[in-house]
Coordinates of C-alpha atoms (C1' of nucleotides) in Angstrom, one line a residue:
Chain A
M1 CA 0.0 0.0 0.0
P2 CA 1.6 3.2 -1.0
R3 CA 2.0 5.8 1.7
P4 CA 1.3 9.4 1.0
A5 CA 4.4 11.5 0.4
R6 CA 3.9 13.2 3.8
V7 CA 2.5 11.3 6.7
S8 CA -0.2 13.1 8.6
Y9 CA -1.0 12.8 12.2
H10 CA -4.4 11.6 11.0
D11 CA -2.7 8.6 9.3
I12 CA -1.0 7.7 12.5
K13 CA -4.2 8.0 14.5
R14 CA -5.9 5.7 12.0
A15 CA -3.2 3.2 12.0
V16 CA -3.0 3.0 15.8
T17 CA -6.8 2.8 16.4
S18 CA -6.9 0.1 13.7
R19 CA -4.3 -2.0 15.5
I20 CA -6.1 -1.5 18.7
Q21 CA -9.5 -2.5 17.3
S22 CA -8.1 -5.5 15.5
R23 CA -6.5 -6.7 18.7
I24 CA -3.0 -6.5 17.4
W25 CA -2.4 -4.4 20.5
P26 CA -4.9 -5.7 23.1
Q27 CA -5.9 -3.5 26.0
G28 CA -3.2 -2.8 28.4
T29 CA -0.5 -3.3 25.8
L30 CA 2.5 -0.9 26.0
L31 CA 2.9 0.6 22.6
P32 CA 6.1 1.5 20.9
T33 CA 7.8 4.7 21.9
E34 CA 7.3 7.8 19.9
A35 CA 10.8 7.4 18.5
Q36 CA 10.1 3.9 17.3
L37 CA 6.8 4.9 15.8
C38 CA 8.2 7.8 13.9
A39 CA 10.9 5.6 12.6
E40 CA 8.2 3.1 11.4
F41 CA 6.1 5.8 9.8
G42 CA 8.9 7.9 8.5
C43 CA 7.8 11.2 10.1
A44 CA 8.9 13.6 12.8
R45 CA 8.3 12.8 16.4
A46 CA 6.1 15.9 16.7
T47 CA 3.7 14.2 14.3
V48 CA 3.5 11.0 16.3
S49 CA 3.3 13.0 19.4
R50 CA 0.3 14.9 18.3
A51 CA -1.5 11.7 17.1
L52 CA -0.9 10.0 20.5
R53 CA -1.9 13.1 22.4
E54 CA -5.2 13.3 20.7
L55 CA -5.9 9.6 21.2
S56 CA -5.1 10.2 24.8
D57 CA -7.6 13.1 25.0
Q58 CA -10.2 10.7 23.5
G59 CA -9.4 8.1 26.2
V60 CA -8.2 5.5 23.7
V61 CA -4.7 5.3 25.2
T62 CA -3.2 6.5 28.5
R63 CA 0.2 8.1 28.6
K64 CA 2.7 8.5 31.4
R65 CA 6.1 10.1 31.3
K66 CA 8.9 7.6 31.2
S67 CA 6.5 4.7 31.4
G68 CA 5.2 5.1 27.9
T69 CA 1.9 4.8 26.2
R70 CA -0.6 2.0 26.8
V71 CA -3.9 1.0 25.3
A72 CA -6.5 2.1 27.7
I73 CA -8.0 -0.6 29.9
L74 CA -11.8 -0.3 29.9
P75 CA -12.2 2.7 27.7
P76 CA -14.2 4.9 30.0
E77 CA -17.2 5.4 27.8
R78 CA -16.7 9.0 27.4
A79 CA -19.6 10.9 25.7
R80 CA -19.5 14.4 24.7
L81 CA -22.8 15.9 25.1
D82 CA -23.8 19.1 23.3
I83 CA -26.6 20.8 25.1
P84 CA -27.7 23.6 22.9
V85 CA -29.9 26.4 24.2
T86 CA -33.6 25.4 24.2
H87 CA -34.3 27.9 21.5
R88 CA -32.1 25.9 19.1
T89 CA -33.2 22.5 20.3
V90 CA -36.7 23.4 19.3
E91 CA -35.8 24.9 16.0
D92 CA -33.6 21.9 15.1
M93 CA -36.8 19.8 15.5
G94 CA -38.3 21.9 12.8
A95 CA -40.8 23.5 15.2
A96 CA -41.6 27.1 15.9
Y97 CA -40.1 28.3 19.2
T98 CA -42.0 30.5 21.6
Y99 CA -41.1 31.6 25.1
A100 CA -43.1 33.0 28.0
L101 CA -42.0 34.3 31.3
I102 CA -44.3 33.0 34.0
S103 CA -43.0 34.5 37.2
R104 CA -40.3 36.7 38.5
A105 CA -39.5 37.5 42.1
E106 CA -36.7 38.5 44.4
V107 CA -36.4 35.9 47.1
A108 CA -33.9 34.7 49.7
T109 CA -32.0 31.7 48.4
P110 CA -33.7 28.6 49.9
A111 CA -31.7 26.6 52.4
W112 CA -31.5 23.5 50.2
L113 CA -30.0 25.5 47.5
T114 CA -27.4 27.4 49.5
A115 CA -26.3 24.0 50.9
A116 CA -26.1 22.5 47.4
I117 CA -24.2 25.2 45.7
G118 CA -22.2 26.8 48.5
A119 CA -23.9 30.2 48.6
Q120 CA -24.3 32.4 51.7
E121 CA -27.4 31.8 53.8
N122 CA -30.4 33.8 52.7
A123 CA -28.4 35.4 49.9
P124 CA -30.8 37.5 47.7
A125 CA -31.7 35.8 44.5
L126 CA -33.9 36.4 41.5
H127 CA -36.3 33.5 41.1
L128 CA -37.7 33.0 37.6
T129 CA -40.0 30.5 35.9
A130 CA -40.4 30.4 32.2
L131 CA -42.0 28.1 29.6
H132 CA -40.4 27.2 26.3
S133 CA -42.8 25.9 23.7
A134 CA -42.5 24.1 20.4
D135 CA -45.3 24.8 17.8
G136 CA -47.4 26.2 20.7
A137 CA -47.1 23.0 22.8
P138 CA -45.2 23.2 26.1
F139 CA -41.7 21.8 25.6
Q140 CA -39.7 22.7 28.6
L141 CA -40.3 24.4 32.0
E142 CA -37.4 26.4 33.3
E143 CA -37.0 27.3 36.9
R144 CA -34.0 29.4 37.8
W145 CA -32.3 31.1 40.6
I146 CA -29.8 33.9 39.9
L147 CA -27.7 35.1 42.8
I148 CA -28.0 38.9 42.7
A149 CA -24.6 39.4 44.3
A150 CA -22.9 37.7 41.4
V151 CA -24.8 39.6 38.7
P152 CA -26.1 42.9 40.1
N153 CA -27.4 44.2 36.8
V154 CA -29.7 41.2 36.5
R155 CA -32.3 43.5 38.2
E156 CA -32.5 45.6 35.0
A157 CA -32.8 42.5 32.6
D158 CA -36.0 42.2 30.7
F159 CA -36.7 38.5 30.8
A160 CA -39.9 38.9 28.9
A161 CA -37.9 39.7 25.9
I162 CA -34.9 37.4 26.2
T163 CA -34.6 34.0 27.9
P164 CA -32.6 33.8 31.1
T165 CA -30.2 31.4 29.5
E166 CA -29.4 33.7 26.6
W167 CA -29.1 36.8 28.8
L168 CA -26.7 35.0 31.1
L169 CA -24.6 33.6 28.3
A170 CA -24.3 37.1 26.9
E171 CA -23.7 38.9 30.2
V172 CA -21.9 36.6 32.6
P173 CA -18.8 34.6 32.0
F174 CA -18.4 31.4 34.1
N175 CA -15.6 29.0 34.7
D176 CA -17.2 26.0 36.1
A177 CA -20.5 24.2 35.8
E178 CA -22.1 21.0 37.0
I179 CA -25.1 19.2 35.4
A180 CA -27.2 16.4 36.7
F181 CA -29.9 14.4 34.9
S182 CA -32.8 12.7 36.7
A183 CA -36.3 11.5 36.4
I184 CA -38.9 13.2 38.5
P185 CA -42.7 12.9 38.9
A186 CA -45.0 15.5 37.5
D187 CA -46.3 17.3 40.6
G188 CA -47.1 20.8 41.7
N189 CA -47.8 22.9 38.7
L190 CA -45.9 20.6 36.3
P191 CA -48.9 18.6 35.1
S192 CA -50.8 21.7 33.9
L193 CA -47.9 23.6 32.6
L194 CA -46.3 20.8 30.7
N195 CA -49.5 19.1 29.7
A196 CA -48.6 15.9 31.6
A197 CA -50.6 13.4 33.6
P198 CA -50.1 13.9 37.4
G199 CA -47.2 11.7 38.6
A200 CA -46.0 11.1 35.0
P201 CA -42.2 10.6 34.7
L202 CA -40.4 13.7 33.4
F203 CA -36.8 14.2 32.4
R204 CA -35.0 16.9 34.2
L205 CA -31.7 18.6 33.7
E206 CA -30.2 20.6 36.6
R207 CA -27.3 22.9 35.9
T208 CA -25.3 25.0 38.4
T209 CA -22.6 27.5 37.3
W210 CA -19.9 29.2 39.2
L211 CA -17.6 32.1 38.5
E212 CA -14.3 32.0 40.4
G213 CA -15.7 29.6 42.9
A214 CA -18.8 31.8 43.6
P215 CA -22.2 30.4 42.5
V216 CA -23.9 32.4 39.8
T217 CA -27.1 30.5 38.9
R218 CA -28.9 27.3 39.2
V219 CA -31.5 26.1 36.8
H220 CA -33.9 23.2 36.6
M221 CA -35.1 22.4 33.2
T222 CA -38.0 19.9 33.1
Y223 CA -38.9 18.5 29.7
R224 CA -42.3 17.5 28.3
P225 CA -43.3 13.9 28.8
G226 CA -41.5 11.4 26.5
Y227 CA -38.5 13.7 25.8
Q228 CA -35.2 12.0 25.1
M229 CA -31.8 13.7 25.2
R230 CA -29.4 12.2 22.7
A231 CA -25.7 12.2 22.0
R232 CA -23.4 10.4 19.6
Y233 CA -19.7 9.7 20.2
Chain B
M1 CA 3.9 41.8 35.5
P2 CA 7.0 39.7 34.9
R3 CA 6.6 37.0 32.3
P4 CA 8.2 33.6 32.6
A5 CA 11.4 33.1 30.6
R6 CA 9.6 30.8 28.2
V7 CA 5.9 31.3 27.4
S8 CA 3.8 28.2 27.5
Y9 CA 0.7 27.6 25.5
H10 CA -1.0 27.4 28.9
D11 CA -0.1 31.0 29.5
I12 CA -1.7 32.0 26.2
K13 CA -4.8 30.0 26.9
R14 CA -5.1 31.7 30.3
A15 CA -4.5 35.2 28.8
V16 CA -7.0 34.7 26.0
T17 CA -9.8 33.2 28.2
S18 CA -9.2 36.0 30.7
R19 CA -9.7 38.6 28.0
I20 CA -12.8 36.9 26.8
Q21 CA -14.2 36.6 30.3
S22 CA -13.5 40.1 31.2
R23 CA -15.2 41.2 28.0
I24 CA -12.1 42.9 26.6
W25 CA -12.9 40.6 23.6
P26 CA -16.7 40.3 23.7
Q27 CA -18.4 37.4 21.9
G28 CA -18.1 37.5 18.2
T29 CA -14.9 39.6 18.3
L30 CA -12.3 38.7 15.8
L31 CA -9.1 38.2 17.7
P32 CA -5.6 39.1 16.5
T33 CA -4.0 36.7 14.1
E34 CA -1.6 34.1 15.3
A35 CA 1.3 36.2 14.0
Q36 CA 0.2 39.2 16.0
L37 CA -0.3 37.2 19.1
C38 CA 3.1 35.5 19.0
A39 CA 4.6 38.9 18.5
E40 CA 2.7 40.2 21.6
F41 CA 3.6 37.2 23.7
G42 CA 7.1 36.7 22.4
C43 CA 6.8 33.1 21.4
A44 CA 6.7 30.9 18.3
R45 CA 3.6 30.7 16.2
A46 CA 3.2 27.0 16.9
T47 CA 2.7 27.8 20.6
V48 CA 0.0 30.3 19.9
S49 CA -1.5 27.9 17.4
R50 CA -1.7 25.1 20.0
A51 CA -3.3 27.4 22.5
L52 CA -6.0 28.5 20.1
R53 CA -6.5 25.0 18.8
E54 CA -7.3 23.8 22.3
L55 CA -9.6 26.7 22.9
S56 CA -11.3 25.8 19.7
D57 CA -11.7 22.2 20.8
Q58 CA -13.3 23.5 24.0
G59 CA -15.7 25.6 22.0
V60 CA -14.4 28.9 23.4
V61 CA -13.4 30.2 20.0
T62 CA -14.2 29.3 16.5
R63 CA -11.6 29.3 13.8
K64 CA -11.8 29.5 10.0
R65 CA -9.0 29.6 7.5
K66 CA -8.3 33.0 6.1
S67 CA -11.1 34.5 8.1
G68 CA -9.4 34.2 11.5
T69 CA -10.3 33.3 15.0
R70 CA -13.4 34.6 16.7
V71 CA -14.8 34.5 20.2
A72 CA -17.6 31.8 20.0
I73 CA -21.1 33.2 20.0
L74 CA -23.3 31.4 22.4
P75 CA -20.7 28.9 23.7
P76 CA -22.6 25.7 22.9
E77 CA -22.8 24.3 26.4
R78 CA -20.7 21.3 25.7
A79 CA -20.4 18.8 28.5
R80 CA -18.1 15.8 28.5
L81 CA -19.8 13.1 30.3
D82 CA -17.9 10.1 31.7
I83 CA -20.1 7.1 32.0
P84 CA -18.1 4.5 33.9
V85 CA -19.2 0.9 33.9
T86 CA -21.8 0.2 36.6
H87 CA -19.3 -1.8 38.6
R88 CA -17.2 1.3 39.1
T89 CA -20.1 3.6 39.6
V90 CA -21.2 1.5 42.5
E91 CA -17.8 1.2 44.0
D92 CA -17.1 4.9 43.7
M93 CA -20.2 5.4 45.9
G94 CA -18.4 3.3 48.5
A95 CA -20.9 0.4 48.2
A96 CA -20.3 -3.3 47.6
Y97 CA -21.1 -4.3 44.1
T98 CA -22.9 -7.4 43.2
Y99 CA -24.3 -8.6 39.9
A100 CA -26.8 -11.3 38.9
L101 CA -27.9 -12.6 35.5
I102 CA -31.7 -12.8 35.5
S103 CA -32.4 -14.2 32.0
R104 CA -30.7 -15.3 28.9
A105 CA -32.4 -16.3 25.6
E106 CA -31.8 -16.3 21.9
V107 CA -34.6 -14.4 20.2
A108 CA -35.3 -12.7 16.9
T109 CA -34.6 -9.0 17.1
P110 CA -37.9 -7.3 17.8
A111 CA -39.2 -5.1 15.0
W112 CA -39.0 -1.9 17.0
L113 CA -35.3 -2.5 17.5
T114 CA -34.4 -3.5 14.0
A115 CA -36.0 -0.3 12.8
A116 CA -34.2 1.8 15.5
I117 CA -30.7 0.5 14.9
G118 CA -30.7 -0.5 11.3
A119 CA -30.5 -4.3 11.7
Q120 CA -31.9 -7.0 9.5
E121 CA -35.4 -8.1 10.1
N122 CA -35.6 -11.0 12.6
A123 CA -31.8 -11.1 12.9
P124 CA -31.0 -13.6 15.7
A125 CA -30.0 -11.8 18.9
L126 CA -29.0 -12.8 22.4
H127 CA -31.4 -11.2 24.9
L128 CA -30.1 -10.7 28.4
T129 CA -31.5 -9.1 31.6
A130 CA -29.2 -8.6 34.6
L131 CA -29.4 -6.7 37.9
H132 CA -26.6 -4.7 39.4
S133 CA -26.8 -4.1 43.1
A134 CA -25.1 -1.8 45.6
D135 CA -24.8 -3.1 49.1
G136 CA -27.4 -5.7 48.3
A137 CA -30.0 -3.2 47.1
P138 CA -31.0 -3.1 43.5
F139 CA -29.2 -0.3 41.7
Q140 CA -29.6 -0.8 38.0
L141 CA -31.5 -3.1 35.7
E142 CA -29.8 -3.9 32.5
E143 CA -31.7 -5.2 29.5
R144 CA -29.5 -6.0 26.5
W145 CA -29.7 -7.3 22.9
I146 CA -26.5 -8.5 21.3
L147 CA -26.7 -9.3 17.6
I148 CA -25.2 -12.7 17.2
A149 CA -24.0 -12.1 13.6
A150 CA -21.8 -9.3 14.9
V151 CA -20.3 -11.3 17.7
P152 CA -20.6 -15.0 17.0
N153 CA -18.6 -16.1 20.0
V154 CA -21.1 -14.5 22.3
R155 CA -22.9 -17.9 22.5
E156 CA -19.9 -19.2 24.6
A157 CA -19.8 -16.2 26.9
D158 CA -20.6 -16.9 30.6
F159 CA -22.7 -14.0 31.6
A160 CA -23.1 -15.3 35.1
A161 CA -19.5 -14.7 35.7
I162 CA -18.9 -11.4 33.9
T163 CA -21.2 -8.6 33.1
P164 CA -22.3 -8.1 29.5
T165 CA -20.8 -4.6 29.4
E166 CA -17.4 -5.8 30.5
W167 CA -17.4 -8.9 28.2
L168 CA -18.3 -6.7 25.2
L169 CA -15.7 -4.1 26.1
A170 CA -13.0 -6.8 26.2
E171 CA -14.2 -8.7 23.2
V172 CA -15.6 -6.3 20.7
P173 CA -14.3 -3.1 19.4
F174 CA -16.7 -0.6 18.2
N175 CA -16.5 2.7 16.3
D176 CA -19.6 4.4 16.9
A177 CA -22.2 4.7 19.7
E178 CA -25.3 6.7 20.5
I179 CA -26.8 7.3 23.9
A180 CA -30.2 8.6 24.9
F181 CA -31.4 9.6 28.4
S182 CA -35.1 9.6 29.3
A183 CA -37.5 9.3 32.2
I184 CA -39.8 6.2 32.1
P185 CA -42.5 4.9 34.5
A186 CA -41.8 1.8 36.6
D187 CA -44.0 -0.8 34.9
G188 CA -43.7 -4.5 34.0
N189 CA -41.2 -6.2 36.3
L190 CA -39.4 -2.9 37.1
P191 CA -41.2 -2.2 40.4
S192 CA -40.3 -5.5 41.9
L193 CA -36.8 -5.7 40.6
L194 CA -35.8 -2.2 41.4
N195 CA -37.8 -1.9 44.5
A196 CA -39.8 1.0 43.1
A197 CA -43.4 2.1 43.5
P198 CA -45.5 1.2 40.4
G199 CA -45.5 4.1 38.0
A200 CA -42.6 5.8 39.8
P201 CA -40.3 7.8 37.5
L202 CA -37.0 6.1 36.7
F203 CA -34.0 7.4 34.9
R204 CA -33.0 5.3 31.9
L205 CA -29.9 5.4 29.7
E206 CA -30.1 3.7 26.3
R207 CA -26.9 3.0 24.3
T208 CA -26.5 1.5 20.9
T209 CA -23.1 0.7 19.4
W210 CA -22.0 -0.1 15.9
L211 CA -19.0 -1.6 14.3
E212 CA -18.2 -0.4 10.8
G213 CA -21.8 0.7 10.4
A214 CA -23.3 -2.7 11.5
P215 CA -25.2 -2.7 14.8
V216 CA -23.6 -4.7 17.6
T217 CA -25.6 -4.2 20.7
R218 CA -28.3 -2.2 22.3
V219 CA -28.8 -1.8 26.1
H220 CA -31.3 -0.2 28.3
M221 CA -30.0 0.6 31.7
T222 CA -32.7 1.6 34.2
Y223 CA -31.6 3.1 37.5
R224 CA -33.1 2.8 40.9
P225 CA -35.6 5.5 41.9
G226 CA -33.9 8.9 42.7
Y227 CA -30.7 8.2 40.8
Q228 CA -29.0 11.3 39.3
M229 CA -26.3 11.2 36.7
R230 CA -23.8 14.0 37.2
A231 CA -21.0 15.7 35.2
R232 CA -18.8 18.7 35.7
Y233 CA -17.2 20.8 33.0
Chain C
dC1 C1' 17.8 -5.6 53.5
dT2 C1' 16.6 -0.7 53.0
dG3 C1' 16.8 3.9 51.8
dT4 C1' 19.2 7.6 49.0
dC5 C1' 21.2 9.5 45.0
dC6 C1' 21.8 9.7 40.2
dC7 C1' 21.5 8.2 35.5
dT8 C1' 18.6 7.0 31.8
dT9 C1' 14.5 7.1 29.3
dA10 C1' 9.9 8.4 27.4
dT11 C1' 6.9 11.9 27.2
dG12 C1' 6.0 17.1 27.3
dT13 C1' 6.9 21.5 25.3
dT14 C1' 9.0 25.2 22.6
dT15 C1' 11.4 27.0 18.5
dG16 C1' 11.9 28.8 13.8
dG17 C1' 11.2 27.5 9.6
dA18 C1' 8.6 25.7 5.6
dC19 C1' 4.8 24.3 2.7
dA20 C1' -0.4 23.3 2.2
dT21 C1' -5.0 24.8 1.7
dA22 C1' -9.3 27.2 2.3
dT23 C1' -11.3 31.4 1.2
dC24 C1' -11.9 36.3 1.0
dA25 C1' -11.5 40.3 -2.0
dC26 C1' -10.6 42.4 -6.0
dG27 C1' -10.3 43.0 -10.8
dA28 C1' -10.8 41.6 -15.7
dG29 C1' -13.8 40.0 -19.1
dA30 C1' -18.4 38.5 -20.8
Chain D
dT1 C1' -24.1 43.5 -13.8
dC2 C1' -22.6 39.1 -13.2
dT3 C1' -19.0 35.6 -13.3
dC4 C1' -14.7 33.7 -13.2
dG5 C1' -10.0 33.7 -12.2
dT6 C1' -6.1 35.1 -9.3
dG7 C1' -3.5 36.8 -5.7
dA8 C1' -3.2 37.7 -0.7
dT9 C1' -3.9 36.0 3.8
dA10 C1' -4.9 33.3 8.0
dT11 C1' -5.1 29.0 9.6
dG12 C1' -3.5 24.0 9.2
dT13 C1' 0.2 20.8 9.2
dC14 C1' 4.9 19.1 9.2
dC15 C1' 9.9 19.0 10.3
dA16 C1' 14.4 18.8 12.8
dA17 C1' 16.3 20.1 16.8
dA18 C1' 16.6 21.2 21.5
dC19 C1' 15.6 21.5 26.4
dA20 C1' 12.2 20.3 30.4
dT21 C1' 10.4 17.0 33.5
dA22 C1' 8.6 12.9 35.7
dA23 C1' 9.7 8.5 37.0
dG24 C1' 11.8 3.8 36.7
dG25 C1' 15.9 1.4 38.0
dG26 C1' 20.3 0.5 39.4
dA27 C1' 24.5 1.6 42.3
dC28 C1' 25.9 2.4 46.6
dA29 C1' 26.0 3.3 51.4
dG30 C1' 24.2 2.3 55.8

DNA sequence: CTGTCCCTTATGTTTGGACATATCACGAGA
DNA sequence: TCTCGTGATATGTCCAAACATAAGGGACAG
């Protein structure tokens, strides 16, 4: 098989993954050193290095100085999940997106929340609920707390005109976030707002974001009955 | 501010993210070219290039040949989710892990499945159900179909001794996978097996994997009531 | 036998240089 | 006016060389 005039790091990635998948290098195997590989492929060490670094980022191999590079044991099923803003999710389904603010109030952060995110007791927060709809049918209910200390100008934001998610993305940088997925029963005002049978299972995404270690906002996004969140990898 | 003798691509990443977060470069801004940046930081273009490439991988900036590098508009909320094998999930909770095979049978792939994953009609499959427990309490119910054509030696596998996930990870490479999360009601045998109230909301993860475009296996993993799947990013 | 020091080795990073390639912008020709 | 080329430009990739750094392993002393 003729090899291209110049060997790309893509070629090396392909060759290595192929040997791993065909069990030429079973899991746990120590693979040749960068120097050996670049001799084999006839390219610079930087090229091999980049290929192996990217495979390491993907979790296909693990690398350690001096020890060398090994085929990862139990590839840790790593999925990259893109969570677009609801606006886009709905439009990608080919539906018309509409948004309505349901409630807005300044409150003291509830105790369960301060404990969960590491905020000060009774820190003032803006509490919002909003409904995102697809073709007029309820799609997602958003319940959000924004810590006013973290974003003082949130008081001036007009959340009837722009969704909290989009306002925050535009106004507030954040370093760190945590998400959690769970299944919850439709209770409280969920059945009527999301057009669900009482007690019906609903998919919920919770996200908390921090800036420099200080909590900024927490959101609960509860989807309409039957919603599935998907990802490929 | 004194700068280190040699500038690392980490320094550049920090400097760039800092300018983005502090709104010196608001979203959509075209940032200086690599050549300009490496003049500013006093380093080689390859160093700037690596920094910007990694920021691009993280979704912080978007790059296009000739056009240049821009601060990403609406950073697409990209989460990397690590889904360890159940074995590890349970042990990471500090609980004792046990596993039991509940049923094993060769069946024709059900029609809804062939349609969903692109398999042949009535393709023979191995159908398994198994229960994963933490400290003796049901933790996750696994229901799996393995296409025998894709993995002929699955007939010899002893799934009483090893979990299907771990056997497959060790035996079968795969290129491509899709996962979906949803909330489902506890019905059928779920209430008794997972110790859930009938109709209670349960979190479910579905995963399908392919090898060279041919489906290999589909699994439904249903978690005990109240389970949350978490990720940081 | 055990702990310390040092040498070796494999990966990690930077450099300065070169060529490749996508694509924007502009100008000539239809 | 519109279309098609063509050059300029910013990113994409590769190279050869060098130094940095973590860590395994052996020599040596206690």
